[in-house]
Amino acid sequence: MRIRLIAGLGLGALGIVTAACSSSSSGNSNPYPDSKTFCAAVAKAECQEATNCGVDETQCETYRASQCNSGIIIVKLTPSDTLSRQYTSDKAKACIDALNGKFGGGNDKITYDDLFKSGGLVDTCEAVFQGNVGNGSGCTTNYDCTQSGEVCASVPGQQAACATPTMKAQGSACADPGDTCAAGNYCSNASGSSKCVAAGTTGGPCQANDECVSTDHCVNKACAPLETSGGPCSTNDDCDPTAPFCDPDVDKCAVGLGFLNGSFDCNGFLLGQNLPDGGPTVSDSGGGGNDGGTMEAATGDAPSGG
């Protein structure tokens, strides 16, 4: 069973409590006392890319603030109608500082590692909204869980719940949330009871990505090689390590976000105006390639096979 990182903040859709919650007792007033002021700062930080993109900064800030207030910071929201998370103002500055560090200074590229590595932008900004789901209770993302180190995980036939990860060998029962099958295996209940079985290889039957080996994903109910740069995707799990980010502005695998004038991310991420497939070629002074404005085009890196 793969434990997936599901990213996205749900201020509205997750019913987040937006009242300020801070342990700071300094004499200075908190610059981000509530989620509205926090989202305005998020938008200002992200829209430093407006200069690289040649787009209107005010229009960008209006759009990105609306995205944040509706529950989307950096990446797409995974919605839920049943969970709530508490805005924690004393963690807001770390997120804003991190965003300024990556989106500012004329930087025109933000890699998958910048976004998703431990302590990266997603971790830092998700921490602003404290999860309140206890062990064994239903969840949507890892960030819903109150206890550090717990994951939002499920087994066949059960709702996802916050649990402590427990590694299970092939053939072992995996009947409890948190039970995680060893690499190359997944949790199946095909025999009537949940146990870890070998994951499928290319061409084998599947119903979900978890049922395929780590180098494959599930396409039309069959395991197939992960997508390389520019390949279609719906989650990061669909993408090869050479282009591990499923860019939500174009639903294609990329190295990360790229901000050069006319790129998909300039129009999609900053303005919410996605371009059709086959958009403009974007390249740096080194020559670059045509990847519809995703990270490979912005950096000039040639996609490699996987």
Tab-separated table of C-alpha atoms in Angstrom:
chain	number	residue	atom	x	y	z
A	1	MET	CA	0.000	0.000	0.000
A	2	ARG	CA	1.408	3.381	-0.933
A	3	ILE	CA	0.824	6.192	1.538
A	4	ARG	CA	0.047	9.193	-0.610
A	5	LEU	CA	0.579	12.804	0.204
A	6	ILE	CA	-2.691	14.558	-0.487
A	7	ALA	CA	-2.030	18.271	-0.609
A	8	GLY	CA	-4.323	21.274	-0.521
A	9	LEU	CA	-5.841	23.445	2.174
A	10	GLY	CA	-9.590	23.523	2.717
A	11	LEU	CA	-10.484	26.790	4.395
A	12	GLY	CA	-14.044	26.685	3.081
A	13	ALA	CA	-14.643	23.155	1.882
A	14	LEU	CA	-13.066	21.616	4.975
A	15	GLY	CA	-14.956	23.934	7.308
A	16	ILE	CA	-11.793	25.439	8.751
A	17	VAL	CA	-12.254	27.607	11.819
A	18	THR	CA	-10.762	30.936	10.801
A	19	ALA	CA	-10.459	32.648	14.146
A	20	ALA	CA	-6.936	33.563	15.161
A	21	CYS	CA	-5.140	31.036	17.323
A	22	SER	CA	-1.707	32.086	18.472
A	23	SER	CA	0.605	31.168	21.297
A	24	SER	CA	2.707	34.260	20.683
A	25	SER	CA	2.746	36.814	23.491
A	26	SER	CA	5.131	39.333	21.955
A	27	GLY	CA	4.375	43.012	22.166
A	28	ASN	CA	4.098	43.320	18.397
A	29	SER	CA	0.719	42.697	16.827
A	30	ASN	CA	0.424	39.520	14.798
A	31	PRO	CA	0.715	40.434	11.083
A	32	TYR	CA	-1.641	37.594	10.107
A	33	PRO	CA	-4.327	37.483	12.813
A	34	ASP	CA	-6.855	35.625	10.693
A	35	SER	CA	-7.062	33.586	7.508
A	36	LYS	CA	-8.119	36.589	5.403
A	37	THR	CA	-4.966	38.570	6.145
A	38	PHE	CA	-2.924	35.393	5.765
A	39	CYS	CA	-4.397	34.722	2.308
A	40	ALA	CA	-3.688	38.295	1.224
A	41	ALA	CA	-0.037	37.738	2.183
A	42	VAL	CA	0.025	34.358	0.401
A	43	ALA	CA	-1.236	36.019	-2.781
A	44	LYS	CA	1.314	38.833	-2.552
A	45	ALA	CA	4.142	36.322	-2.144
A	46	GLU	CA	3.017	34.057	-5.001
A	47	CYS	CA	2.376	36.989	-7.343
A	48	GLN	CA	5.985	38.102	-7.272
A	49	GLU	CA	6.095	35.808	-10.335
A	50	ALA	CA	3.868	38.302	-12.178
A	51	THR	CA	6.976	40.194	-13.319
A	52	ASN	CA	8.533	37.084	-14.896
A	53	CYS	CA	5.217	36.254	-16.521
A	54	GLY	CA	4.347	39.718	-17.777
A	55	VAL	CA	0.897	39.601	-16.155
A	56	ASP	CA	-0.975	42.165	-14.089
A	57	GLU	CA	0.094	41.867	-10.452
A	58	THR	CA	-3.190	43.192	-9.046
A	59	GLN	CA	-5.210	40.738	-11.120
A	60	CYS	CA	-2.908	37.957	-9.957
A	61	GLU	CA	-3.261	38.879	-6.283
A	62	THR	CA	-7.050	39.010	-6.563
A	63	TYR	CA	-7.149	35.535	-8.093
A	64	ARG	CA	-4.582	33.902	-5.788
A	65	ALA	CA	-6.235	35.386	-2.675
A	66	SER	CA	-9.577	33.971	-3.811
A	67	GLN	CA	-7.923	30.588	-4.321
A	68	CYS	CA	-6.416	30.657	-0.837
A	69	ASN	CA	-9.694	31.730	0.757
A	70	SER	CA	-11.472	28.859	-0.993
A	71	GLY	CA	-8.880	26.385	0.243
A	72	ILE	CA	-6.152	26.201	-2.402
A	73	ILE	CA	-2.591	27.169	-1.565
A	74	ILE	CA	-0.008	26.176	-4.181
A	75	VAL	CA	-1.802	22.977	-5.213
A	76	LYS	CA	-5.313	21.655	-5.757
A	77	LEU	CA	-7.701	21.114	-2.904
A	78	THR	CA	-8.876	17.666	-1.920
A	79	PRO	CA	-12.408	18.487	-0.732
A	80	SER	CA	-14.301	17.177	2.260
A	81	ASP	CA	-17.529	18.291	3.872
A	82	THR	CA	-16.972	16.681	7.248
A	83	LEU	CA	-13.605	17.833	8.564
A	84	SER	CA	-12.423	21.050	10.163
A	85	ARG	CA	-8.993	22.509	10.798
A	86	GLN	CA	-7.990	25.444	12.966
A	87	TYR	CA	-6.159	28.467	11.561
A	88	THR	CA	-3.012	28.885	13.684
A	89	SER	CA	-1.642	32.373	13.266
A	90	ASP	CA	1.682	31.768	15.013
A	91	LYS	CA	2.647	29.391	12.184
A	92	ALA	CA	1.614	31.754	9.387
A	93	LYS	CA	4.853	33.726	9.161
A	94	ALA	CA	6.902	30.590	8.447
A	95	CYS	CA	4.674	29.863	5.451
A	96	ILE	CA	4.849	33.412	4.115
A	97	ASP	CA	8.633	33.499	4.558
A	98	ALA	CA	8.957	30.182	2.712
A	99	LEU	CA	6.757	31.404	-0.150
A	100	ASN	CA	8.752	34.625	-0.443
A	101	GLY	CA	11.955	32.602	-0.537
A	102	LYS	CA	10.803	30.479	-3.483
A	103	PHE	CA	8.535	32.825	-5.442
A	104	GLY	CA	10.644	35.942	-4.952
A	105	GLY	CA	14.034	37.166	-6.090
A	106	GLY	CA	13.285	36.680	-9.780
A	107	ASN	CA	13.182	32.883	-9.450
A	108	ASP	CA	11.238	31.476	-12.400
A	109	LYS	CA	11.078	27.826	-11.362
A	110	ILE	CA	9.842	25.917	-8.319
A	111	THR	CA	10.728	22.241	-8.303
A	112	TYR	CA	8.873	19.223	-6.965
A	113	ASP	CA	11.353	19.069	-4.067
A	114	ASP	CA	10.704	22.739	-3.256
A	115	LEU	CA	7.027	21.877	-3.002
A	116	PHE	CA	6.857	18.412	-1.517
A	117	LYS	CA	10.069	17.466	0.256
A	118	SER	CA	9.829	17.220	4.043
A	119	GLY	CA	9.733	20.758	5.351
A	120	GLY	CA	8.988	22.147	1.858
A	121	LEU	CA	6.329	24.669	0.909
A	122	VAL	CA	3.396	22.280	1.226
A	123	ASP	CA	4.424	21.008	4.681
A	124	THR	CA	5.161	24.517	5.940
A	125	CYS	CA	1.927	26.042	4.711
A	126	GLU	CA	-0.276	23.097	5.659
A	127	ALA	CA	1.027	23.492	9.229
A	128	VAL	CA	-0.772	26.839	9.428
A	129	PHE	CA	-4.018	24.870	9.681
A	130	GLN	CA	-3.944	22.490	12.633
A	131	GLY	CA	-5.674	19.155	12.172
A	132	ASN	CA	-8.088	18.047	14.874
A	133	VAL	CA	-8.674	14.391	13.937
A	134	GLY	CA	-7.648	11.871	16.563
A	135	ASN	CA	-6.328	8.341	16.146
A	136	GLY	CA	-8.900	6.090	14.496
A	137	SER	CA	-11.186	8.902	13.340
A	138	GLY	CA	-12.062	9.643	9.716
A	139	CYS	CA	-9.777	11.896	7.656
A	140	THR	CA	-9.003	13.063	4.136
A	141	THR	CA	-5.310	14.004	4.296
A	142	ASN	CA	-2.329	13.352	6.577
A	143	TYR	CA	-2.585	16.967	7.712
A	144	ASP	CA	-5.989	16.338	9.291
A	145	CYS	CA	-4.360	14.156	11.951
A	146	THR	CA	-3.610	15.762	15.318
A	147	GLN	CA	-0.789	13.407	16.275
A	148	SER	CA	2.573	13.998	14.589
A	149	GLY	CA	3.708	11.008	12.550
A	150	GLU	CA	0.237	9.613	11.980
A	151	VAL	CA	-1.072	9.183	8.441
A	152	CYS	CA	-4.508	9.252	6.873
A	153	ALA	CA	-4.758	5.700	5.578
A	154	SER	CA	-7.350	3.048	4.812
A	155	VAL	CA	-7.717	-0.626	4.078
A	156	PRO	CA	-10.186	-2.205	1.627
A	157	GLY	CA	-13.774	-1.633	2.639
A	158	GLN	CA	-13.019	0.931	5.355
A	159	GLN	CA	-13.047	4.703	5.530
A	160	ALA	CA	-9.654	6.381	5.772
A	161	ALA	CA	-8.652	7.144	9.352
A	162	CYS	CA	-5.719	8.669	11.213
A	163	ALA	CA	-3.351	5.913	12.304
A	164	THR	CA	0.251	5.097	13.108
A	165	PRO	CA	1.999	3.481	10.100
A	166	THR	CA	2.648	-0.237	10.657
A	167	MET	CA	4.781	-2.093	8.074
A	168	LYS	CA	3.406	-5.458	6.935
A	169	ALA	CA	5.222	-8.196	4.992
A	170	GLN	CA	3.811	-10.007	1.963
A	171	GLY	CA	1.108	-12.442	3.065
A	172	SER	CA	0.435	-10.612	6.333
A	173	ALA	CA	-2.976	-9.299	7.300
A	174	CYS	CA	-3.551	-5.599	6.623
A	175	ALA	CA	-6.952	-5.137	8.220
A	176	ASP	CA	-6.279	-1.960	10.206
A	177	PRO	CA	-5.793	1.647	9.028
A	178	GLY	CA	-2.078	2.408	9.068
A	179	ASP	CA	-1.133	-1.116	7.971
A	180	THR	CA	1.329	-0.487	5.165
A	181	CYS	CA	2.424	-3.284	2.874
A	182	ALA	CA	6.127	-3.578	2.119
A	183	ALA	CA	7.473	-2.199	-1.152
A	184	GLY	CA	6.206	-4.135	-4.153
A	185	ASN	CA	2.996	-5.162	-2.391
A	186	TYR	CA	-0.474	-3.766	-1.763
A	187	CYS	CA	-3.400	-4.545	0.549
A	188	SER	CA	-6.004	-6.715	-1.190
A	189	ASN	CA	-9.251	-8.289	0.000
A	190	ALA	CA	-9.760	-10.366	-3.145
A	191	SER	CA	-9.644	-13.549	-1.058
A	192	GLY	CA	-12.263	-12.283	1.358
A	193	SER	CA	-9.798	-11.079	3.982
A	194	SER	CA	-7.350	-8.201	3.664
A	195	LYS	CA	-3.717	-9.217	3.234
A	196	CYS	CA	-0.571	-7.930	1.521
A	197	VAL	CA	-0.070	-9.390	-1.946
A	198	ALA	CA	2.419	-8.751	-4.738
A	199	ALA	CA	1.668	-5.643	-6.793
A	200	GLY	CA	0.977	-6.030	-10.486
A	201	THR	CA	3.578	-5.431	-13.180
A	202	THR	CA	3.086	-3.839	-16.598
A	203	GLY	CA	0.020	-5.286	-18.302
A	204	GLY	CA	-1.413	-6.812	-15.135
A	205	PRO	CA	-4.959	-5.996	-13.993
A	206	CYS	CA	-5.601	-3.211	-11.493
A	207	GLN	CA	-8.251	-0.920	-10.107
A	208	ALA	CA	-5.969	1.719	-8.566
A	209	ASN	CA	-2.355	2.899	-8.664
A	210	ASP	CA	-1.610	1.163	-5.364
A	211	GLU	CA	-2.151	-2.206	-7.035
A	212	CYS	CA	0.805	-1.684	-9.406
A	213	VAL	CA	4.553	-1.745	-8.726
A	214	SER	CA	6.097	1.639	-7.966
A	215	THR	CA	7.284	2.104	-11.571
A	216	ASP	CA	3.722	1.741	-12.915
A	217	HIS	CA	0.303	3.285	-12.454
A	218	CYS	CA	-3.182	2.020	-13.268
A	219	VAL	CA	-4.520	3.052	-16.688
A	220	ASN	CA	-7.773	1.625	-18.053
A	221	LYS	CA	-7.637	-1.137	-15.401
A	222	ALA	CA	-4.140	-2.269	-16.414
A	223	CYS	CA	-0.721	-1.440	-14.959
A	224	ALA	CA	1.313	0.771	-17.297
A	225	PRO	CA	4.646	2.626	-16.995
A	226	LEU	CA	4.521	5.947	-15.179
A	227	GLU	CA	4.158	9.033	-17.362
A	228	THR	CA	7.276	10.978	-18.287
A	229	SER	CA	7.504	14.729	-18.945
A	230	GLY	CA	4.372	16.042	-20.639
A	231	GLY	CA	2.377	12.849	-20.049
A	232	PRO	CA	-1.209	13.084	-18.750
A	233	CYS	CA	-1.799	12.794	-15.013
A	234	SER	CA	-4.305	13.391	-12.264
A	235	THR	CA	-1.993	12.989	-9.245
A	236	ASN	CA	1.758	12.942	-8.590
A	237	ASP	CA	1.482	9.146	-8.341
A	238	ASP	CA	0.977	9.041	-12.118
A	239	CYS	CA	4.358	10.605	-12.846
A	240	ASP	CA	7.854	9.174	-13.343
A	241	PRO	CA	10.635	10.389	-10.978
A	242	THR	CA	12.179	12.324	-13.882
A	243	ALA	CA	9.080	14.567	-13.922
A	244	PRO	CA	7.381	13.845	-10.585
A	245	PHE	CA	4.962	16.789	-10.367
A	246	CYS	CA	1.449	16.578	-11.831
A	247	ASP	CA	1.037	20.216	-12.834
A	248	PRO	CA	-2.584	21.115	-11.991
A	249	ASP	CA	-2.608	23.939	-14.533
A	250	VAL	CA	-2.318	21.514	-17.431
A	251	ASP	CA	-2.687	18.033	-15.858
A	252	LYS	CA	0.683	16.934	-17.226
A	253	CYS	CA	3.793	15.567	-15.539
A	254	ALA	CA	6.580	18.115	-15.041
A	255	VAL	CA	9.619	18.830	-12.888
A	256	GLY	CA	7.674	21.573	-11.110
A	257	LEU	CA	6.142	24.983	-11.704
A	258	GLY	CA	7.692	27.240	-14.356
A	259	PHE	CA	7.056	30.964	-14.724
A	260	LEU	CA	8.113	32.432	-18.051
A	261	ASN	CA	5.952	34.762	-20.122
A	262	GLY	CA	3.146	32.806	-21.818
A	263	SER	CA	3.636	29.559	-19.921
A	264	PHE	CA	0.792	27.419	-18.641
A	265	ASP	CA	1.705	28.241	-15.055
A	266	CYS	CA	1.779	31.998	-15.710
A	267	ASN	CA	-1.728	31.871	-17.088
A	268	GLY	CA	-3.125	28.990	-15.034
A	269	PHE	CA	-1.478	29.306	-11.628
A	270	LEU	CA	-1.330	33.101	-11.474
A	271	LEU	CA	-4.529	34.005	-13.307
A	272	GLY	CA	-6.704	30.914	-13.521
A	273	GLN	CA	-6.679	31.083	-17.313
A	274	ASN	CA	-5.558	27.660	-18.528
A	275	LEU	CA	-4.310	27.393	-22.086
A	276	PRO	CA	-5.322	24.509	-24.379
A	277	ASP	CA	-2.868	21.679	-25.082
A	278	GLY	CA	-0.190	22.700	-27.529
A	279	GLY	CA	0.374	26.094	-25.968
A	280	PRO	CA	3.326	28.368	-26.745
A	281	THR	CA	6.907	27.172	-26.668
A	282	VAL	CA	8.722	28.602	-23.673
A	283	SER	CA	12.495	28.375	-23.518
A	284	ASP	CA	15.350	30.027	-21.715
A	285	SER	CA	18.399	31.580	-23.320
A	286	GLY	CA	19.939	28.125	-23.458
A	287	GLY	CA	17.513	26.909	-26.098
A	288	GLY	CA	14.823	25.025	-24.194
A	289	GLY	CA	12.165	22.820	-25.671
A	290	ASN	CA	8.430	22.755	-26.236
A	291	ASP	CA	6.601	21.351	-23.245
A	292	GLY	CA	3.626	23.662	-23.161
A	293	GLY	CA	5.252	25.935	-20.613
A	294	THR	CA	5.797	23.344	-17.865
A	295	MET	CA	9.056	23.187	-15.939
A	296	GLU	CA	11.042	21.352	-18.598
A	297	ALA	CA	10.326	24.118	-21.098
A	298	ALA	CA	11.229	26.802	-18.603
A	299	THR	CA	14.561	25.208	-17.773
A	300	GLY	CA	15.464	23.814	-21.160
A	301	ASP	CA	15.815	20.320	-19.658
A	302	ALA	CA	15.146	17.495	-22.076
A	303	PRO	CA	12.646	14.937	-20.766
A	304	SER	CA	14.075	11.498	-20.237
A	305	GLY	CA	12.358	8.147	-20.505
A	306	GLY	CA	11.480	5.935	-17.594
